[in-house]
Coordinates of C-alpha atoms in Angstrom, one line a residue:
M50 CA 51.5 -29.1 -40.4
I51 CA 49.4 -26.1 -41.5
D52 CA 49.4 -23.1 -39.3
N53 CA 46.1 -21.4 -38.4
P54 CA 45.6 -18.1 -40.3
P55 CA 46.1 -15.1 -38.1
T56 CA 43.0 -13.4 -36.8
S57 CA 42.5 -9.9 -38.3
P58 CA 41.9 -7.0 -35.9
H59 CA 38.7 -6.2 -37.8
G60 CA 37.4 -9.8 -37.2
S61 CA 38.3 -9.6 -33.6
A62 CA 36.4 -6.3 -33.2
C63 CA 33.3 -7.7 -34.9
A64 CA 33.4 -10.8 -32.6
E65 CA 33.6 -8.5 -29.5
R66 CA 30.7 -6.4 -30.7
R67 CA 28.6 -9.5 -31.4
S68 CA 29.5 -10.8 -27.9
A69 CA 28.6 -7.5 -26.3
A70 CA 25.3 -7.4 -28.2
S71 CA 24.5 -11.0 -27.2
N72 CA 25.3 -10.2 -23.6
A73 CA 23.1 -7.1 -23.6
M74 CA 20.2 -9.0 -25.1
M75 CA 20.6 -11.8 -22.5
G76 CA 20.7 -9.2 -19.8
A77 CA 17.6 -7.4 -21.1
L78 CA 15.8 -10.8 -21.2
A79 CA 16.9 -11.6 -17.7
C80 CA 15.6 -8.2 -16.4
V81 CA 12.2 -8.8 -18.1
L82 CA 11.9 -12.2 -16.5
I83 CA 12.9 -10.8 -13.1
A84 CA 10.3 -8.0 -13.5
I85 CA 7.5 -10.5 -14.4
V86 CA 8.3 -12.7 -11.4
I87 CA 8.3 -9.7 -9.1
G88 CA 5.1 -8.3 -10.5
V89 CA 2.9 -11.4 -10.4
P90 CA 2.3 -11.5 -6.6
W91 CA 0.7 -8.1 -6.8
V92 CA -2.0 -9.7 -8.9
Y93 CA -1.9 -13.2 -7.5
P94 CA -0.8 -13.0 -3.8
D95 CA -0.4 -16.8 -3.5
F96 CA 2.8 -16.5 -5.6
F97 CA 4.5 -14.6 -2.7
F98 CA 7.5 -16.9 -2.5
L99 CA 8.0 -16.8 -6.3
G100 CA 8.0 -13.1 -6.2
A101 CA 10.6 -13.1 -3.3
F102 CA 13.0 -15.0 -5.6
G103 CA 12.5 -12.3 -8.2
W104 CA 13.7 -9.8 -5.6
V105 CA 16.7 -12.1 -4.9
A106 CA 17.6 -12.1 -8.6
L107 CA 17.3 -8.3 -8.7
V108 CA 19.6 -7.9 -5.8
V109 CA 22.2 -10.4 -7.2
F110 CA 22.0 -8.7 -10.6
A111 CA 22.4 -5.2 -9.2
S112 CA 25.3 -6.3 -6.9
R113 CA 27.3 -7.7 -9.8
A114 CA 26.6 -4.8 -12.3
R115 CA 28.2 -1.5 -12.7
R116 CA 26.5 1.3 -10.9
W117 CA 24.8 3.0 -13.8
V118 CA 23.7 -0.4 -15.3
A119 CA 22.3 -1.5 -12.0
T120 CA 20.4 1.8 -11.5
F121 CA 18.9 1.9 -15.0
A122 CA 18.1 -1.9 -15.2
S123 CA 16.4 -1.7 -11.7
L124 CA 14.3 1.2 -12.9
M125 CA 13.2 -0.7 -15.9
I126 CA 12.5 -3.8 -13.7
G127 CA 10.4 -1.6 -11.5
M128 CA 8.4 -0.1 -14.4
I129 CA 7.6 -3.5 -15.9
S130 CA 6.7 -5.2 -12.6
L131 CA 4.5 -2.3 -11.4
G132 CA 3.1 -2.1 -14.9
I133 CA 2.0 -5.7 -14.5
A134 CA 0.7 -5.0 -11.0
F135 CA -1.4 -2.0 -12.0
Y136 CA -2.1 -2.9 -15.6
W137 CA -5.7 -1.5 -15.1
A138 CA -4.5 2.1 -14.5
P139 CA -4.3 3.4 -18.1
K140 CA -8.0 2.6 -18.7
S141 CA -8.9 4.1 -15.3
I142 CA -7.0 7.3 -16.1
Y143 CA -8.8 7.5 -19.5
D144 CA -12.3 6.8 -17.9
T145 CA -11.9 9.4 -15.1
T146 CA -10.1 12.3 -16.8
H147 CA -10.4 14.4 -19.9
L148 CA -7.2 12.9 -21.4
S149 CA -7.0 11.0 -24.6
A150 CA -6.2 7.3 -24.7
T151 CA -2.6 8.1 -25.8
T152 CA -2.1 10.8 -23.2
S153 CA -3.6 8.6 -20.5
F154 CA -1.0 5.9 -21.3
L155 CA 1.8 8.4 -21.3
V156 CA 0.6 9.6 -17.9
F157 CA 0.6 6.0 -16.7
L158 CA 4.2 5.6 -17.9
A159 CA 5.2 8.8 -16.1
L160 CA 3.6 7.4 -12.9
L161 CA 5.4 4.1 -13.3
A162 CA 8.7 5.9 -13.7
W163 CA 8.1 7.9 -10.6
E164 CA 7.1 4.8 -8.6
S165 CA 10.1 2.9 -9.9
I166 CA 12.5 5.4 -8.5
A167 CA 12.4 3.1 -5.4
F168 CA 13.7 0.2 -7.5
A169 CA 16.4 2.4 -9.1
L170 CA 17.6 3.4 -5.6
L171 CA 17.7 -0.2 -4.5
G172 CA 19.8 -1.2 -7.6
F173 CA 22.1 1.7 -7.1
T174 CA 22.6 1.0 -3.4
A175 CA 23.1 -2.8 -4.0
S176 CA 25.8 -2.0 -6.6
L177 CA 27.4 0.6 -4.3
L178 CA 27.5 -1.6 -1.2
S179 CA 28.7 -4.7 -3.0
R180 CA 32.1 -3.1 -3.8
P181 CA 33.2 -0.9 -0.8
C182 CA 36.9 -1.2 -1.8
D183 CA 36.7 -0.8 -5.6
S184 CA 39.4 1.9 -5.4
R185 CA 41.9 -1.0 -4.7
G186 CA 40.7 -2.9 -7.7
C187 CA 38.0 -5.1 -6.2
V188 CA 35.6 -4.8 -9.2
P189 CA 34.1 -7.9 -10.7
G190 CA 35.0 -8.4 -14.3
Q191 CA 38.6 -7.0 -13.9
S192 CA 41.7 -9.2 -13.9
I193 CA 42.6 -8.2 -10.4
V194 CA 41.4 -10.8 -7.9
P195 CA 40.0 -9.3 -4.6
D196 CA 41.7 -10.3 -1.5
Q197 CA 39.9 -12.1 1.4
S198 CA 39.3 -8.8 3.3
C199 CA 37.6 -7.3 0.3
T200 CA 35.3 -10.3 -0.1
S201 CA 34.4 -10.2 3.6
S202 CA 33.6 -6.5 3.5
R203 CA 31.4 -7.0 0.5
S204 CA 29.5 -9.7 2.2
T205 CA 29.0 -7.5 5.3
W206 CA 28.0 -4.2 3.8
L207 CA 25.3 -5.6 1.6
W208 CA 23.2 -6.3 4.7
L209 CA 22.7 -2.6 5.0
L210 CA 20.4 -3.0 2.0
V211 CA 17.7 -4.3 4.3
P212 CA 17.1 -1.0 6.3
V213 CA 17.9 1.0 3.2
W214 CA 14.9 -0.5 1.4
V215 CA 12.6 0.2 4.4
V216 CA 13.8 3.8 4.3
I217 CA 13.2 4.1 0.6
E218 CA 9.7 2.8 0.9
F219 CA 8.9 5.0 3.8
F220 CA 10.1 8.3 2.4
H221 CA 9.4 7.9 -1.4
P222 CA 6.0 9.6 -2.1
Q223 CA 3.8 7.2 -3.9
I224 CA 0.6 7.3 -5.9
F225 CA -0.4 3.6 -5.9
G226 CA 0.5 3.0 -2.3
W227 CA 2.3 -0.3 -2.8
S228 CA 4.9 -1.9 -0.5
I229 CA 6.8 -5.2 -0.8
A230 CA 4.9 -6.0 2.4
H231 CA 1.7 -6.3 0.4
T232 CA 3.1 -9.3 -1.6
A233 CA 3.3 -11.3 1.7
L234 CA -0.4 -11.0 2.7
S235 CA -1.1 -14.6 1.8
F236 CA 1.5 -15.7 4.4
R237 CA -0.4 -14.6 7.5
P238 CA 2.2 -15.3 10.2
I239 CA 4.7 -12.9 8.8
I240 CA 2.3 -10.0 8.6
Q241 CA 1.6 -10.1 12.3
V242 CA 4.7 -8.0 13.0
A243 CA 2.6 -5.1 11.7
E244 CA 1.2 -4.9 15.3
L245 CA 4.7 -3.8 16.4
A246 CA 6.3 -2.1 13.4
G247 CA 3.6 -1.5 10.8
T248 CA 4.2 -2.1 7.1
S249 CA 7.9 -1.2 7.5
G250 CA 8.3 -4.2 9.8
I251 CA 7.0 -6.6 7.3
A252 CA 9.1 -5.0 4.5
F253 CA 12.1 -5.5 6.8
L254 CA 11.5 -9.2 7.2
V255 CA 10.8 -9.8 3.5
M256 CA 13.9 -7.9 2.4
L257 CA 16.0 -9.6 5.2
G258 CA 15.0 -13.0 3.6
V259 CA 15.8 -11.6 0.1
V260 CA 19.2 -10.3 1.0
S261 CA 20.1 -13.5 3.0
I262 CA 19.4 -15.7 0.0
A263 CA 21.2 -13.3 -2.3
Q264 CA 24.2 -13.2 0.0
L265 CA 24.4 -17.0 0.1
W266 CA 24.0 -17.1 -3.7
M267 CA 27.0 -14.9 -4.2
H268 CA 29.1 -15.8 -1.1
H269 CA 28.9 -19.3 0.3
H270 CA 32.4 -20.5 0.6
T271 CA 33.3 -19.4 4.2
R272 CA 32.0 -20.3 7.6
R273 CA 31.1 -16.6 8.1
D274 CA 28.8 -16.6 5.0
W275 CA 26.8 -19.5 6.5
I276 CA 26.7 -18.0 10.0
E277 CA 25.3 -14.7 8.6
F278 CA 22.7 -16.6 6.6
L279 CA 21.7 -18.7 9.7
I280 CA 21.4 -15.6 11.8
A281 CA 19.1 -13.9 9.3
T282 CA 16.9 -16.9 8.7
T283 CA 16.6 -17.5 12.4
M284 CA 15.3 -14.0 12.9
I285 CA 12.7 -14.6 10.2
A286 CA 11.8 -18.0 11.7
I287 CA 11.3 -16.4 15.2
A288 CA 9.1 -13.7 13.7
C289 CA 7.0 -16.3 11.9
L290 CA 6.7 -18.5 15.0
W291 CA 5.6 -15.5 17.0
G292 CA 3.2 -14.6 14.2
H293 CA 1.7 -18.1 14.2
W294 CA 1.1 -17.9 17.9
S295 CA -0.3 -14.4 17.5
V296 CA -2.8 -15.5 14.9
T297 CA -4.1 -18.2 17.3
D298 CA -4.2 -15.8 20.2
W299 CA -6.1 -13.1 18.4
Q300 CA -8.6 -15.6 17.1
Q301 CA -9.4 -16.6 20.7
R302 CA -9.5 -13.0 21.8
S303 CA -11.9 -12.1 19.0
G304 CA -14.2 -14.9 19.9
S305 CA -14.5 -13.9 23.5
A306 CA -14.5 -10.1 23.1
D307 CA -17.6 -7.9 23.2
S308 CA -19.2 -7.7 19.8
M309 CA -21.4 -5.5 17.6
R310 CA -23.7 -6.8 14.9
I311 CA -23.5 -5.0 11.6
A312 CA -25.2 -5.1 8.2
A313 CA -22.9 -3.8 5.5
V314 CA -24.8 -3.1 2.2
Q315 CA -23.0 -3.3 -1.2
V316 CA -25.0 -1.3 -3.8
D317 CA -23.7 1.1 -6.5
P318 CA -25.1 4.5 -5.5
S319 CA -24.6 5.8 -9.1
K320 CA -27.4 3.6 -10.3
M321 CA -31.0 4.7 -10.5
G322 CA -33.0 3.5 -7.5
S323 CA -29.9 2.8 -5.5
V324 CA -31.4 4.3 -2.2
E325 CA -34.4 2.1 -2.5
E326 CA -32.2 -0.9 -3.2
M327 CA -30.1 -0.2 -0.1
Q328 CA -33.2 0.2 2.0
S329 CA -34.5 -3.2 0.7
R330 CA -31.1 -4.9 1.3
S331 CA -31.0 -3.5 4.8
T332 CA -34.5 -4.6 5.7
S333 CA -33.6 -8.1 4.5
A334 CA -30.8 -8.4 7.1
A335 CA -31.9 -11.0 9.7
G336 CA -31.8 -10.6 13.4
P337 CA -31.1 -7.6 15.6
I338 CA -28.6 -5.1 14.0
D339 CA -26.6 -2.5 15.9
L340 CA -25.5 -0.6 12.9
Y341 CA -26.5 -0.5 9.2
I342 CA -23.7 0.6 6.9
W343 CA -24.0 2.1 3.4
P344 CA -21.2 3.0 1.1
E345 CA -19.5 6.3 0.3
S346 CA -21.7 8.7 -1.7
S347 CA -24.9 6.8 -0.8
L348 CA -26.7 10.0 0.2
G349 CA -26.8 13.5 -1.2
H350 CA -25.2 16.9 -0.7
Y351 CA -26.4 18.7 2.4
H352 CA -25.9 22.0 4.1
I353 CA -23.6 21.7 7.1
S354 CA -26.4 22.9 9.4
L355 CA -28.8 20.1 8.5
E356 CA -29.6 18.3 11.8
D357 CA -32.1 15.7 10.9
F358 CA -34.3 14.2 8.1
R359 CA -37.6 14.5 9.8
D360 CA -38.9 17.4 7.7
E361 CA -38.6 16.6 4.0
F362 CA -39.3 20.3 3.0
K363 CA -36.5 21.5 5.2
T364 CA -34.2 18.8 3.8
V365 CA -35.0 20.0 0.3
V366 CA -34.1 23.6 1.2
K367 CA -30.8 22.4 2.8
S368 CA -29.6 20.1 0.0
E369 CA -28.7 20.1 -3.6
A370 CA -31.2 18.9 -6.3
P371 CA -31.7 16.3 -7.4
N372 CA -31.3 14.6 -4.1
P373 CA -32.3 10.9 -4.0
A374 CA -32.0 10.6 -0.2
L375 CA -34.3 13.2 1.4
D376 CA -35.4 10.5 3.8
P377 CA -32.5 7.9 3.7
Y378 CA -34.1 5.0 5.5
P379 CA -37.7 5.5 6.8
G380 CA -38.4 3.4 9.9
V381 CA -34.7 2.4 10.4
P382 CA -34.9 0.3 13.7
T383 CA -31.4 1.4 14.8
E384 CA -28.6 3.5 13.5
L385 CA -27.4 4.0 9.9
L386 CA -23.8 5.0 8.8
A387 CA -23.8 6.3 5.3
G388 CA -21.7 8.5 3.1
G389 CA -22.6 11.9 1.5
K390 CA -21.2 15.4 1.2
T391 CA -21.7 18.6 3.1
Y392 CA -21.2 22.3 2.1
D393 CA -21.1 25.6 3.9
E394 CA -23.3 28.6 3.5
G395 CA -23.2 29.8 -0.1
G396 CA -21.7 26.5 -1.3
R397 CA -24.9 24.9 -2.8
D398 CA -24.3 23.6 -6.3
V399 CA -20.7 25.1 -6.3
G400 CA -18.9 23.8 -3.2
P401 CA -16.4 23.4 -1.8
Y402 CA -17.6 20.2 -0.3
R403 CA -16.6 17.8 2.5
N404 CA -16.7 14.1 1.9
T405 CA -18.8 13.1 5.0
A406 CA -20.0 10.1 6.8
F407 CA -23.4 10.6 8.6
L408 CA -24.4 8.7 11.6
I409 CA -28.3 8.8 11.6
D410 CA -30.3 7.4 14.5
S411 CA -33.8 5.8 14.5
S412 CA -35.4 9.2 15.1
K413 CA -33.8 10.4 11.8
S414 CA -31.5 12.8 13.7
I415 CA -27.9 13.2 12.5
R416 CA -26.1 12.1 15.7
S417 CA -22.6 12.9 14.4
R418 CA -20.5 13.3 11.3
Y419 CA -17.0 12.3 10.2
V420 CA -15.2 14.3 7.5
K421 CA -12.6 12.6 5.3
R422 CA -9.1 13.6 6.3
S423 CA -6.9 12.4 3.4
L424 CA -7.8 13.3 -0.2
L425 CA -7.0 11.0 -3.1
P426 CA -4.3 12.2 -5.4
I427 CA -5.6 12.8 -9.0
G428 CA -9.1 11.6 -8.0
E429 CA -9.8 14.5 -5.6
Y430 CA -6.8 16.8 -6.1
V431 CA -3.8 17.0 -8.3
P432 CA -0.3 17.6 -6.9
G433 CA 0.9 20.9 -8.1
E434 CA -2.6 22.3 -9.0
K435 CA -1.9 25.6 -7.2
W436 CA 0.9 26.4 -9.6
F437 CA -0.7 24.7 -12.6
P438 CA -4.5 25.1 -12.4
F439 CA -5.0 23.5 -15.8
L440 CA -4.2 20.1 -14.2
R441 CA -7.6 20.1 -12.6
D442 CA -9.2 20.4 -16.0
W443 CA -7.2 17.5 -17.3
A444 CA -8.2 15.4 -14.2
A445 CA -11.9 16.3 -14.7
L446 CA -12.1 17.8 -11.2
D447 CA -15.1 20.1 -11.3
S448 CA -15.5 20.7 -7.5
T449 CA -13.2 21.3 -4.6
L450 CA -13.0 19.1 -1.5
L451 CA -12.0 20.2 1.9
R452 CA -10.1 18.0 4.4
G453 CA -11.4 17.1 7.8
S454 CA -9.2 17.2 10.9
N455 CA -11.0 15.3 13.6
D456 CA -9.7 11.8 14.4
A457 CA -12.4 11.0 17.0
P458 CA -14.5 7.9 16.4
L459 CA -18.3 8.1 16.2
T460 CA -20.2 6.9 19.2
L461 CA -23.3 4.8 18.8
R462 CA -26.2 4.8 21.2
G463 CA -24.9 1.6 22.8
D464 CA -21.6 3.4 23.5
Q465 CA -19.7 1.5 20.8
K466 CA -17.0 3.6 19.3
V467 CA -16.5 3.3 15.5
G468 CA -13.5 4.6 13.7
V469 CA -14.6 5.8 10.3
L470 CA -12.5 5.8 7.1
V471 CA -13.8 7.1 3.8
C472 CA -12.7 6.1 0.2
Y473 CA -9.1 5.2 0.1
E474 CA -8.4 6.2 3.7
D475 CA -8.3 2.5 4.6
M476 CA -4.9 2.5 2.7
V477 CA -3.6 5.3 4.9
A478 CA -2.0 3.8 8.0
E479 CA -1.8 6.9 10.1
N480 CA -5.6 7.6 9.8
S481 CA -6.5 4.2 11.2
A482 CA -3.9 4.5 14.0
A483 CA -5.1 8.0 14.9
T484 CA -8.8 7.1 15.3
T485 CA -7.8 4.0 17.2
R486 CA -5.7 6.0 19.6
A487 CA -8.8 8.3 20.0
G488 CA -10.8 5.3 21.2
A489 CA -12.1 3.4 18.2
E490 CA -13.1 -0.2 19.1
C491 CA -13.5 -1.2 15.4
L492 CA -12.9 0.4 12.0
V493 CA -15.5 0.9 9.2
A494 CA -14.5 2.0 5.7
L495 CA -17.1 3.5 3.4
I496 CA -16.0 3.2 -0.2
N497 CA -17.4 4.1 -3.6
G498 CA -15.0 2.9 -6.2
S499 CA -17.7 2.6 -8.9
R500 CA -15.4 4.2 -11.4
F501 CA -13.1 1.2 -11.3
T502 CA -14.6 -1.6 -13.4
D503 CA -11.6 -4.0 -13.3
T504 CA -12.0 -6.5 -10.5
T505 CA -8.3 -6.6 -9.9
T506 CA -8.4 -2.9 -8.9
L507 CA -11.1 -3.7 -6.3
K508 CA -9.1 -6.7 -5.0
Q509 CA -5.9 -4.7 -4.7
H510 CA -7.7 -2.0 -2.7
M511 CA -8.9 -4.6 -0.3
W512 CA -5.4 -6.1 0.0
L513 CA -3.8 -2.7 0.6
A514 CA -6.3 -2.1 3.4
Q515 CA -5.8 -5.5 5.1
L516 CA -2.9 -4.4 7.2
R517 CA -4.9 -1.7 9.0
A518 CA -6.6 -4.5 10.9
V519 CA -3.4 -6.1 12.0
E520 CA -1.6 -2.8 12.8
N521 CA -4.3 -1.7 15.2
R522 CA -5.8 -5.1 16.2
R523 CA -9.2 -3.9 15.2
A524 CA -11.9 -5.6 13.0
L525 CA -12.2 -3.6 9.8
V526 CA -15.6 -3.6 8.0
R527 CA -15.3 -2.5 4.3
C528 CA -18.6 -1.4 2.8
A529 CA -17.9 -0.7 -0.8
A530 CA -20.4 0.3 -3.6
T531 CA -19.2 -2.2 -6.1
G532 CA -16.8 -4.3 -4.0
I533 CA -15.1 -5.7 -2.3
S534 CA -17.2 -5.4 0.9
C535 CA -15.8 -7.7 3.6
I536 CA -14.9 -8.3 7.2
I537 CA -11.2 -8.3 8.1
Q538 CA -10.5 -9.7 11.5
P539 CA -7.8 -8.3 13.9
D540 CA -5.4 -11.1 12.8
G541 CA -5.8 -10.0 9.1
S542 CA -8.0 -12.9 8.0
I543 CA -11.0 -12.1 5.8
T544 CA -14.0 -14.0 7.2
E545 CA -16.8 -12.5 5.1
R546 CA -16.9 -11.0 1.7
L547 CA -19.2 -10.2 -1.2
P548 CA -18.3 -10.7 -4.9
P549 CA -17.3 -7.6 -6.8
Q550 CA -19.8 -5.8 -9.0
T551 CA -22.8 -7.4 -7.3
N552 CA -25.5 -6.2 -4.9
G553 CA -25.7 -7.8 -1.5
V554 CA -25.4 -7.4 2.3
I555 CA -23.0 -8.8 4.9
V556 CA -24.5 -9.5 8.3
A557 CA -21.9 -10.4 10.9
S558 CA -20.9 -9.8 14.5
I559 CA -17.5 -8.1 14.8
P560 CA -15.3 -8.0 17.9
L561 CA -14.8 -4.7 19.8
V562 CA -11.2 -4.4 21.1
H563 CA -9.8 -2.0 23.6
E564 CA -6.1 -2.8 23.7
I565 CA -3.6 -0.4 22.0
T566 CA -0.8 -1.9 20.0
V567 CA 2.8 -0.7 19.8
Y568 CA 2.2 0.5 16.3
T569 CA -1.0 2.4 17.2
Q570 CA 0.7 4.1 20.1
Y571 CA 4.1 5.0 18.5
G572 CA 3.3 5.0 14.8
E573 CA 6.3 4.7 12.4
W574 CA 9.0 4.3 15.1
F575 CA 10.5 1.4 13.3
A576 CA 10.9 3.3 10.0
H577 CA 12.6 6.1 11.9
L578 CA 14.9 3.7 13.7
M579 CA 15.9 2.2 10.3
T580 CA 16.6 5.8 9.1
I581 CA 19.1 6.3 11.9
I582 CA 20.7 2.9 11.2
V583 CA 21.0 3.8 7.5
L584 CA 22.6 7.2 8.2
V585 CA 25.1 5.7 10.6
G586 CA 25.8 2.8 8.2
L587 CA 26.4 5.1 5.2
I588 CA 28.7 7.3 7.2
S589 CA 30.7 4.2 8.2
F590 CA 30.6 2.9 4.7
R591 CA 31.9 6.3 3.3
R592 CA 34.8 6.2 5.9
R593 CA 35.6 2.7 4.9
R594 CA 35.8 3.6 1.2
S595 CA 37.9 6.7 2.1
G596 CA 40.3 4.6 4.1
A597 CA 40.6 2.1 1.2
S598 CA 41.3 4.9 -1.2
A599 CA 44.1 6.3 1.0
A600 CA 45.8 2.9 1.4
P601 CA 48.8 2.3 -0.9
P602 CA 48.3 -0.2 -3.7
Q603 CA 49.2 -3.8 -2.9

């Protein structure tokens, strides 16, 4: 019999290094695959359930990894998945700033890193909560086998990840405005909870499903594991059943409610002859119209004191040249809502300006105005520009915009009350809720967006706005220069839309609703409740760990 030759220490070390390198490569590949699966639904919403399983894999991976590995890997997963979701951003940064192509890409990477902090916090928290008694040796990968109490604690504490994610999303300042809730828009029953708890409520349900599957994946040997899974899935099922009923109920309500007939014109105001094109499209709208709607920036820049468009010479004196809209719509049979800008005395040609929506009646009088309340980061101001003025030059901001402060809707001659949103304000939940609380019976968003040439950008803007209708149970009319103009019903369904990058007009009757939802009345109460739960839970978790550390070794 021939004995096997002894293994040398050098050979054993080489084998261990090869094994470690192989494991690291497999882990990196797994992270890339997870990131791709998570990122796809932000471009193709119909893949919501596929994306949900990507989140499940992320939670499982982070729960089983050491803390620093879970944190860094989750950050990378976030950057890759958001890079897929917002792949168009580097070109948009380059097109709209004075930055070079290379610098624009580096800025994009910096923004991705900032946005991905939420993923890193998720990974860190999942790793932390999965091992509350690691001081007694309950760390996966070590030779010590955790006792039953440790396994049970791990299974229980990871549920805290659900409210933790809601709190992370709510408090983490974002540029792109994404939420895990926006990946669920194709599954309409689940988004109805926005009427009660806003985007945070949807994020809670999605993450509850993610954690329940992740828990069952890792812990499925005891009766308690299955009971917890059934409780979580029952909660989701009840929410979906209520959502299904709610969709049907609101479709019936919308059909029987008072209505207003609108004509929303989609024409790019940056093109020559755009005003004439909008006039022609408006005139082609069939039937009686209560309100014609033109996009943001359709008109010119006017002095704040301008009261009407009846005297063209007076309009010339009180506006900036060249002004293509000295008489926006001659002979308009009813009222016109259109976007422009206003300036104060001494501000002609220099500003500062206010991004304004004008309500113009058939006598050419300006009945009322709305001034945009929320400015767009980077596009209209740069965070930190007071301390670093050169940032405005980099962002190609040559004029200053002032914020509005009035939430009140605009009242038409028929007493219909229209809540106006300008530019990306249809992504700001509080603005829609505030104008609805002030009496708005429907919402109208005036949007330019002509700087964005990628159609995915225009679609994502529409998707991000979709929840405003559900949160407030108001029809939302989006009138966008290059798209996507559409009608979003109070149940979140899109019933009319125009293709992007085309000229056209939507003529439709929209319901006027008077009820106030829980979310409209109380705002982000659910996110604040989740914050309290997280604080209490983390305090209890810390005490549990401290007690485990003080216990004598078994």
